[in-house]
Structure formats: C-alpha cells, structure tokens
mmCIF file with all atom_site columns, C-alpha atoms in Angstrom:
data_model
loop_
_atom_site.group_PDB
_atom_site.id
_atom_site.type_symbol
_atom_site.label_atom_id
_atom_site.label_alt_id
_atom_site.label_comp_id
_atom_site.label_asym_id
_atom_site.label_entity_id
_atom_site.label_seq_id
_atom_site.pdbx_PDB_ins_code
_atom_site.Cartn_x
_atom_site.Cartn_y
_atom_site.Cartn_z
_atom_site.occupancy
_atom_site.B_iso_or_equiv
_atom_site.pdbx_formal_charge
_atom_site.auth_seq_id
_atom_site.auth_comp_id
_atom_site.auth_asym_id
_atom_site.auth_atom_id
_atom_site.pdbx_PDB_model_num
ATOM 1   C CA . UNK O 1 1  ? 2.660   25.548 3.349   1.00 48.00 ? 1  UNK O CA 1
ATOM 2   C CA . UNK O 1 2  ? 2.365   23.191 6.187   1.00 53.00 ? 2  UNK O CA 1
ATOM 3   C CA . UNK O 1 3  ? 5.769   22.028 7.741   1.00 64.00 ? 3  UNK O CA 1
ATOM 4   C CA . UNK O 1 4  ? 6.572   18.736 6.245   1.00 61.00 ? 4  UNK O CA 1
ATOM 5   C CA . UNK O 1 5  ? 7.739   17.535 9.836   1.00 74.00 ? 5  UNK O CA 1
ATOM 6   C CA . UNK O 1 6  ? 4.268   18.169 10.880  1.00 93.00 ? 6  UNK O CA 1
ATOM 7   C CA . UNK O 1 7  ? 2.628   16.450 8.226   1.00 96.00 ? 7  UNK O CA 1
ATOM 8   C CA . UNK O 1 8  ? 4.616   13.193 9.280   1.00 97.00 ? 8  UNK O CA 1
ATOM 9   C CA . UNK O 1 9  ? 3.783   13.811 12.455  1.00 97.00 ? 9  UNK O CA 1
ATOM 10  C CA . UNK O 1 10 ? 0.242   13.949 11.769  1.00 96.00 ? 10 UNK O CA 1
ATOM 11  C CA . UNK O 1 11 ? 0.034   11.046 9.593   1.00 97.00 ? 11 UNK O CA 1
ATOM 12  C CA . UNK O 1 12 ? 1.681   8.873  12.342  1.00 98.00 ? 12 UNK O CA 1
ATOM 13  C CA . UNK O 1 13 ? -1.157  10.013 15.050  1.00 98.00 ? 13 UNK O CA 1
ATOM 14  C CA . UNK O 1 14 ? -3.424  9.264  12.394  1.00 98.00 ? 14 UNK O CA 1
ATOM 15  C CA . UNK O 1 15 ? -2.077  5.424  11.843  1.00 98.00 ? 15 UNK O CA 1
ATOM 16  C CA . UNK O 1 16 ? -2.135  4.965  15.494  1.00 98.00 ? 16 UNK O CA 1
ATOM 17  C CA . UNK O 1 17 ? -5.512  6.058  15.711  1.00 98.00 ? 17 UNK O CA 1
ATOM 18  C CA . UNK O 1 18 ? -6.802  3.697  13.008  1.00 98.00 ? 18 UNK O CA 1
ATOM 19  C CA . UNK O 1 19 ? -4.654  1.008  14.240  1.00 98.00 ? 19 UNK O CA 1
ATOM 20  C CA . UNK O 1 20 ? -6.301  1.068  17.958  1.00 98.00 ? 20 UNK O CA 1
ATOM 21  C CA . UNK O 1 21 ? -9.917  1.584  16.672  1.00 97.00 ? 21 UNK O CA 1
ATOM 22  C CA . UNK O 1 22 ? -8.859  -1.515 14.373  1.00 97.00 ? 22 UNK O CA 1
ATOM 23  C CA . UNK O 1 23 ? -7.668  -3.243 17.881  1.00 98.00 ? 23 UNK O CA 1
ATOM 24  C CA . UNK O 1 24 ? -4.339  -4.141 16.406  1.00 98.00 ? 24 UNK O CA 1
ATOM 25  C CA . UNK O 1 25 ? -1.022  -4.015 17.958  1.00 98.00 ? 25 UNK O CA 1
ATOM 26  C CA . UNK O 1 26 ? 1.698   -2.605 15.992  1.00 98.00 ? 26 UNK O CA 1
ATOM 27  C CA . UNK O 1 27 ? 3.006   -6.339 15.618  1.00 98.00 ? 27 UNK O CA 1
ATOM 28  C CA . UNK O 1 28 ? 0.035   -7.545 14.435  1.00 98.00 ? 28 UNK O CA 1
ATOM 29  C CA . UNK O 1 29 ? -0.151  -4.184 11.848  1.00 98.00 ? 29 UNK O CA 1
ATOM 30  C CA . UNK O 1 30 ? 3.312   -4.587 10.779  1.00 98.00 ? 30 UNK O CA 1
ATOM 31  C CA . UNK O 1 31 ? 2.965   -8.094 10.154  1.00 98.00 ? 31 UNK O CA 1
ATOM 32  C CA . UNK O 1 32 ? 0.035   -7.934 7.715   1.00 97.00 ? 32 UNK O CA 1
ATOM 33  C CA . UNK O 1 33 ? 1.917   -4.802 6.029   1.00 98.00 ? 33 UNK O CA 1
ATOM 34  C CA . UNK O 1 34 ? 5.010   -7.315 5.675   1.00 98.00 ? 34 UNK O CA 1
ATOM 35  C CA . UNK O 1 35 ? 6.891   -3.915 7.559   1.00 98.00 ? 35 UNK O CA 1
ATOM 36  C CA . UNK O 1 36 ? 9.219   -4.309 10.250  1.00 98.00 ? 36 UNK O CA 1
ATOM 37  C CA . UNK O 1 37 ? 7.569   -3.275 13.792  1.00 98.00 ? 37 UNK O CA 1
ATOM 38  C CA . UNK O 1 38 ? 10.097  -0.658 14.508  1.00 98.00 ? 38 UNK O CA 1
ATOM 39  C CA . UNK O 1 39 ? 9.872   0.609  11.303  1.00 98.00 ? 39 UNK O CA 1
ATOM 40  C CA . UNK O 1 40 ? 5.858   1.169  11.709  1.00 98.00 ? 40 UNK O CA 1
ATOM 41  C CA . UNK O 1 41 ? 6.577   2.954  15.120  1.00 98.00 ? 41 UNK O CA 1
ATOM 42  C CA . UNK O 1 42 ? 8.832   5.450  13.518  1.00 98.00 ? 42 UNK O CA 1
ATOM 43  C CA . UNK O 1 43 ? 6.010   6.167  11.309  1.00 98.00 ? 43 UNK O CA 1
ATOM 44  C CA . UNK O 1 44 ? 3.624   6.196  14.347  1.00 98.00 ? 44 UNK O CA 1
ATOM 45  C CA . UNK O 1 45 ? 6.211   8.469  15.857  1.00 97.00 ? 45 UNK O CA 1
ATOM 46  C CA . UNK O 1 46 ? 6.422   10.822 12.935  1.00 97.00 ? 46 UNK O CA 1
ATOM 47  C CA . UNK O 1 47 ? 9.954   10.546 12.441  1.00 97.00 ? 47 UNK O CA 1
ATOM 48  C CA . UNK O 1 48 ? 9.933   8.392  8.832   1.00 97.00 ? 48 UNK O CA 1
ATOM 49  C CA . UNK O 1 49 ? 8.748   9.813  5.666   1.00 97.00 ? 49 UNK O CA 1
ATOM 50  C CA . UNK O 1 50 ? 7.113   6.659  3.909   1.00 98.00 ? 50 UNK O CA 1
ATOM 51  C CA . UNK O 1 51 ? 6.413   6.314  0.189   1.00 98.00 ? 51 UNK O CA 1
ATOM 52  C CA . UNK O 1 52 ? 2.940   6.639  -1.522  1.00 98.00 ? 52 UNK O CA 1
ATOM 53  C CA . UNK O 1 53 ? 3.291   2.272  -2.002  1.00 97.00 ? 53 UNK O CA 1
ATOM 54  C CA . UNK O 1 54 ? 4.249   1.976  1.743   1.00 98.00 ? 54 UNK O CA 1
ATOM 55  C CA . UNK O 1 55 ? 1.302   4.299  2.720   1.00 98.00 ? 55 UNK O CA 1
ATOM 56  C CA . UNK O 1 56 ? -1.035  2.159  0.216   1.00 97.00 ? 56 UNK O CA 1
ATOM 57  C CA . UNK O 1 57 ? 0.014   -1.168 1.943   1.00 97.00 ? 57 UNK O CA 1
ATOM 58  C CA . UNK O 1 58 ? -0.728  0.380  5.559   1.00 98.00 ? 58 UNK O CA 1
ATOM 59  C CA . UNK O 1 59 ? -4.142  1.532  4.487   1.00 97.00 ? 59 UNK O CA 1
ATOM 60  C CA . UNK O 1 60 ? -4.641  -1.971 3.163   1.00 97.00 ? 60 UNK O CA 1
ATOM 61  C CA . UNK O 1 61 ? -3.244  -3.650 6.317   1.00 98.00 ? 61 UNK O CA 1
ATOM 62  C CA . UNK O 1 62 ? -5.636  -1.328 7.819   1.00 98.00 ? 62 UNK O CA 1
ATOM 63  C CA . UNK O 1 63 ? -8.373  -2.480 5.935   1.00 96.00 ? 63 UNK O CA 1
ATOM 64  C CA . UNK O 1 64 ? -9.198  1.269  4.709   1.00 96.00 ? 64 UNK O CA 1
ATOM 65  C CA . UNK O 1 65 ? -8.715  3.244  1.549   1.00 94.00 ? 65 UNK O CA 1
ATOM 66  C CA . UNK O 1 66 ? -6.426  6.203  0.930   1.00 95.00 ? 66 UNK O CA 1
ATOM 67  C CA . UNK O 1 67 ? -9.257  8.536  0.845   1.00 93.00 ? 67 UNK O CA 1
ATOM 68  C CA . UNK O 1 68 ? -10.184 7.522  4.169   1.00 95.00 ? 68 UNK O CA 1
ATOM 69  C CA . UNK O 1 69 ? -6.727  7.683  5.796   1.00 96.00 ? 69 UNK O CA 1
ATOM 70  C CA . UNK O 1 70 ? -5.961  10.769 4.676   1.00 96.00 ? 70 UNK O CA 1
ATOM 71  C CA . UNK O 1 71 ? -9.787  12.135 5.814   1.00 93.00 ? 71 UNK O CA 1
ATOM 72  C CA . UNK O 1 72 ? -8.433  13.914 8.676   1.00 89.00 ? 72 UNK O CA 1
ATOM 73  C CA . UNK M 2 1  ? -4.046  -6.301 -1.722  1.00 47.00 ? 1  UNK M CA 1
ATOM 74  C CA . UNK M 2 2  ? -4.330  -3.519 -4.705  1.00 53.00 ? 2  UNK M CA 1
ATOM 75  C CA . UNK M 2 3  ? -1.244  -3.740 -6.786  1.00 64.00 ? 3  UNK M CA 1
ATOM 76  C CA . UNK M 2 4  ? 1.574   -1.115 -5.486  1.00 61.00 ? 4  UNK M CA 1
ATOM 77  C CA . UNK M 2 5  ? 2.388   -0.296 -9.301  1.00 75.00 ? 5  UNK M CA 1
ATOM 78  C CA . UNK M 2 6  ? -1.363  0.557  -9.691  1.00 93.00 ? 6  UNK M CA 1
ATOM 79  C CA . UNK M 2 7  ? -1.542  2.784  -6.678  1.00 96.00 ? 7  UNK M CA 1
ATOM 80  C CA . UNK M 2 8  ? 1.475   5.183  -8.179  1.00 97.00 ? 8  UNK M CA 1
ATOM 81  C CA . UNK M 2 9  ? -0.098  5.146  -11.891 1.00 97.00 ? 9  UNK M CA 1
ATOM 82  C CA . UNK M 2 10 ? -3.879  6.063  -10.449 1.00 96.00 ? 10 UNK M CA 1
ATOM 83  C CA . UNK M 2 11 ? -2.305  8.750  -8.042  1.00 97.00 ? 11 UNK M CA 1
ATOM 84  C CA . UNK M 2 12 ? -0.080  10.417 -11.355 1.00 98.00 ? 12 UNK M CA 1
ATOM 85  C CA . UNK M 2 13 ? -3.451  10.545 -12.727 1.00 98.00 ? 13 UNK M CA 1
ATOM 86  C CA . UNK M 2 14 ? -4.950  12.095 -10.033 1.00 98.00 ? 14 UNK M CA 1
ATOM 87  C CA . UNK M 2 15 ? -2.240  14.644 -9.855  1.00 98.00 ? 15 UNK M CA 1
ATOM 88  C CA . UNK M 2 16 ? -2.924  15.466 -13.532 1.00 98.00 ? 16 UNK M CA 1
ATOM 89  C CA . UNK M 2 17 ? -6.047  16.007 -13.373 1.00 98.00 ? 17 UNK M CA 1
ATOM 90  C CA . UNK M 2 18 ? -6.143  18.186 -10.486 1.00 98.00 ? 18 UNK M CA 1
ATOM 91  C CA . UNK M 2 19 ? -3.187  20.345 -11.982 1.00 98.00 ? 19 UNK M CA 1
ATOM 92  C CA . UNK M 2 20 ? -5.123  20.569 -15.122 1.00 98.00 ? 20 UNK M CA 1
ATOM 93  C CA . UNK M 2 21 ? -8.259  21.802 -13.358 1.00 97.00 ? 21 UNK M CA 1
ATOM 94  C CA . UNK M 2 22 ? -5.968  24.507 -11.833 1.00 97.00 ? 22 UNK M CA 1
ATOM 95  C CA . UNK M 2 23 ? -4.849  25.817 -15.238 1.00 98.00 ? 23 UNK M CA 1
ATOM 96  C CA . UNK M 2 24 ? -1.156  25.035 -14.479 1.00 98.00 ? 24 UNK M CA 1
ATOM 97  C CA . UNK M 2 25 ? 1.796   23.414 -16.687 1.00 98.00 ? 25 UNK M CA 1
ATOM 98  C CA . UNK M 2 26 ? 3.813   20.577 -15.679 1.00 98.00 ? 26 UNK M CA 1
ATOM 99  C CA . UNK M 2 27 ? 6.389   23.487 -15.196 1.00 98.00 ? 27 UNK M CA 1
ATOM 100 C CA . UNK M 2 28 ? 4.501   26.134 -13.367 1.00 98.00 ? 28 UNK M CA 1
ATOM 101 C CA . UNK M 2 29 ? 3.422   23.362 -10.472 1.00 98.00 ? 29 UNK M CA 1
ATOM 102 C CA . UNK M 2 30 ? 6.900   21.925 -10.484 1.00 98.00 ? 30 UNK M CA 1
ATOM 103 C CA . UNK M 2 31 ? 8.151   25.256 -9.989  1.00 98.00 ? 31 UNK M CA 1
ATOM 104 C CA . UNK M 2 32 ? 5.525   25.951 -7.022  1.00 97.00 ? 32 UNK M CA 1
ATOM 105 C CA . UNK M 2 33 ? 6.504   23.051 -5.288  1.00 98.00 ? 33 UNK M CA 1
ATOM 106 C CA . UNK M 2 34 ? 10.558  23.412 -5.908  1.00 97.00 ? 34 UNK M CA 1
ATOM 107 C CA . UNK M 2 35 ? 10.400  20.118 -7.872  1.00 98.00 ? 35 UNK M CA 1
ATOM 108 C CA . UNK M 2 36 ? 12.439  19.400 -11.040 1.00 98.00 ? 36 UNK M CA 1
ATOM 109 C CA . UNK M 2 37 ? 9.706   18.941 -13.851 1.00 98.00 ? 37 UNK M CA 1
ATOM 110 C CA . UNK M 2 38 ? 11.010  15.641 -15.057 1.00 98.00 ? 38 UNK M CA 1
ATOM 111 C CA . UNK M 2 39 ? 10.494  14.516 -11.528 1.00 98.00 ? 39 UNK M CA 1
ATOM 112 C CA . UNK M 2 40 ? 6.965   15.763 -11.613 1.00 98.00 ? 40 UNK M CA 1
ATOM 113 C CA . UNK M 2 41 ? 6.173   14.213 -14.996 1.00 98.00 ? 41 UNK M CA 1
ATOM 114 C CA . UNK M 2 42 ? 7.565   10.881 -13.722 1.00 98.00 ? 42 UNK M CA 1
ATOM 115 C CA . UNK M 2 43 ? 5.124   11.061 -10.734 1.00 98.00 ? 43 UNK M CA 1
ATOM 116 C CA . UNK M 2 44 ? 2.436   11.905 -13.214 1.00 98.00 ? 44 UNK M CA 1
ATOM 117 C CA . UNK M 2 45 ? 3.374   9.055  -15.369 1.00 97.00 ? 45 UNK M CA 1
ATOM 118 C CA . UNK M 2 46 ? 3.183   6.764  -12.220 1.00 97.00 ? 46 UNK M CA 1
ATOM 119 C CA . UNK M 2 47 ? 6.697   5.580  -12.619 1.00 97.00 ? 47 UNK M CA 1
ATOM 120 C CA . UNK M 2 48 ? 7.685   7.267  -9.241  1.00 97.00 ? 48 UNK M CA 1
ATOM 121 C CA . UNK M 2 49 ? 7.050   6.577  -5.850  1.00 97.00 ? 49 UNK M CA 1
ATOM 122 C CA . UNK M 2 50 ? 7.058   9.818  -3.774  1.00 98.00 ? 50 UNK M CA 1
ATOM 123 C CA . UNK M 2 51 ? 7.380   10.169 -0.180  1.00 98.00 ? 51 UNK M CA 1
ATOM 124 C CA . UNK M 2 52 ? 4.541   11.590 2.283   1.00 98.00 ? 52 UNK M CA 1
ATOM 125 C CA . UNK M 2 53 ? 6.537   15.146 2.588   1.00 97.00 ? 53 UNK M CA 1
ATOM 126 C CA . UNK M 2 54 ? 6.414   15.353 -1.375  1.00 98.00 ? 54 UNK M CA 1
ATOM 127 C CA . UNK M 2 55 ? 3.085   14.544 -1.379  1.00 98.00 ? 55 UNK M CA 1
ATOM 128 C CA . UNK M 2 56 ? 1.923   17.026 0.944   1.00 97.00 ? 56 UNK M CA 1
ATOM 129 C CA . UNK M 2 57 ? 4.049   19.550 -0.921  1.00 97.00 ? 57 UNK M CA 1
ATOM 130 C CA . UNK M 2 58 ? 2.040   18.582 -4.184  1.00 98.00 ? 58 UNK M CA 1
ATOM 131 C CA . UNK M 2 59 ? -1.097  18.920 -2.665  1.00 97.00 ? 59 UNK M CA 1
ATOM 132 C CA . UNK M 2 60 ? -0.239  22.632 -1.171  1.00 97.00 ? 60 UNK M CA 1
ATOM 133 C CA . UNK M 2 61 ? 0.929   23.423 -4.760  1.00 97.00 ? 61 UNK M CA 1
ATOM 134 C CA . UNK M 2 62 ? -2.218  22.464 -6.000  1.00 98.00 ? 62 UNK M CA 1
ATOM 135 C CA . UNK M 2 63 ? -4.041  24.413 -3.218  1.00 96.00 ? 63 UNK M CA 1
ATOM 136 C CA . UNK M 2 64 ? -5.812  21.110 -2.127  1.00 96.00 ? 64 UNK M CA 1
ATOM 137 C CA . UNK M 2 65 ? -5.307  19.161 1.178   1.00 94.00 ? 65 UNK M CA 1
ATOM 138 C CA . UNK M 2 66 ? -4.573  15.480 1.686   1.00 95.00 ? 66 UNK M CA 1
ATOM 139 C CA . UNK M 2 67 ? -7.849  14.359 2.114   1.00 93.00 ? 67 UNK M CA 1
ATOM 140 C CA . UNK M 2 68 ? -9.063  16.227 -1.198  1.00 95.00 ? 68 UNK M CA 1
ATOM 141 C CA . UNK M 2 69 ? -6.002  14.635 -3.307  1.00 96.00 ? 69 UNK M CA 1
ATOM 142 C CA . UNK M 2 70 ? -6.966  11.542 -2.046  1.00 96.00 ? 70 UNK M CA 1
ATOM 143 C CA . UNK M 2 71 ? -10.565 11.295 -2.519  1.00 93.00 ? 71 UNK M CA 1
ATOM 144 C CA . UNK M 2 72 ? -10.628 9.583  -5.893  1.00 89.00 ? 72 UNK M CA 1
#
C-alpha cells in the first residue's frame, strides 16, 4: 500500500502543477476557494491532509473535476 | 460550485458500487483498510468527510487507484 505521506506529497505537487498551468498564484487560488493561503501552501508542500470537501472545493477553484484532478 | 454535501454523498455511492463489484462486504473492506466498519458505513452513506489519506487507503483496499476511484 502506497505510503500515505507519499499520497499527500504527490497530491500537493498535482495541485501546484494545475495551479501554475491555470496561471494562478497561491493567493488567487486560495481566495477563489475561500481558503487561507498558508493552508493551501501546506497542501502543495504535502504537509496537510485535506478532506474530500476541501479537495472538491480546490478542484472547482482550479476549474477541473475530481476525476481530472486525480488523473495523475 | 458543487454542493459539498453532494460530494460526500456521491463519493459514498462510488465506494459502495466498487465494493459490491469487488464482492466485498463492508466488514471485509473495513478490515482490509484497518477502518471501523461503522466509519466505512458512514462514508458510504455520505455522512462522513474522509481525508485524502483515508481515501487512498480505501482505494488500495478496493485494489484500485485514486484516478479510477474518482472516475465517475
């Protein structure tokens, strides 16, 4: 079974990749999602373990679906 | 933006569908994932909001990837 620390790290990298591709700063994405920028930064660094609801809010903020978000 | 209650409800339905397709009881999947059966039941009913790490453990327990889990 994949090491769970690895899961949050890879998820964080995915969020950062999609955010940069969308041309958004952390601040811009955080405000779209009504999240604190430092919390979003923690997710991107893989040191946060977001819930399904937060993940779905971030997907919406990136203008993508959960399926596309996890397609990595 | 999708209503977050809707997200947990649809996710729960997805888990149940994949579990039944895999021929697993809730008890069997819960023990594979080292989760309490009642917690897994709550996820399937959409009344729990699991974290990314729990979601990845359930995907592994179902023998699938996060990408396939969210492909609905």
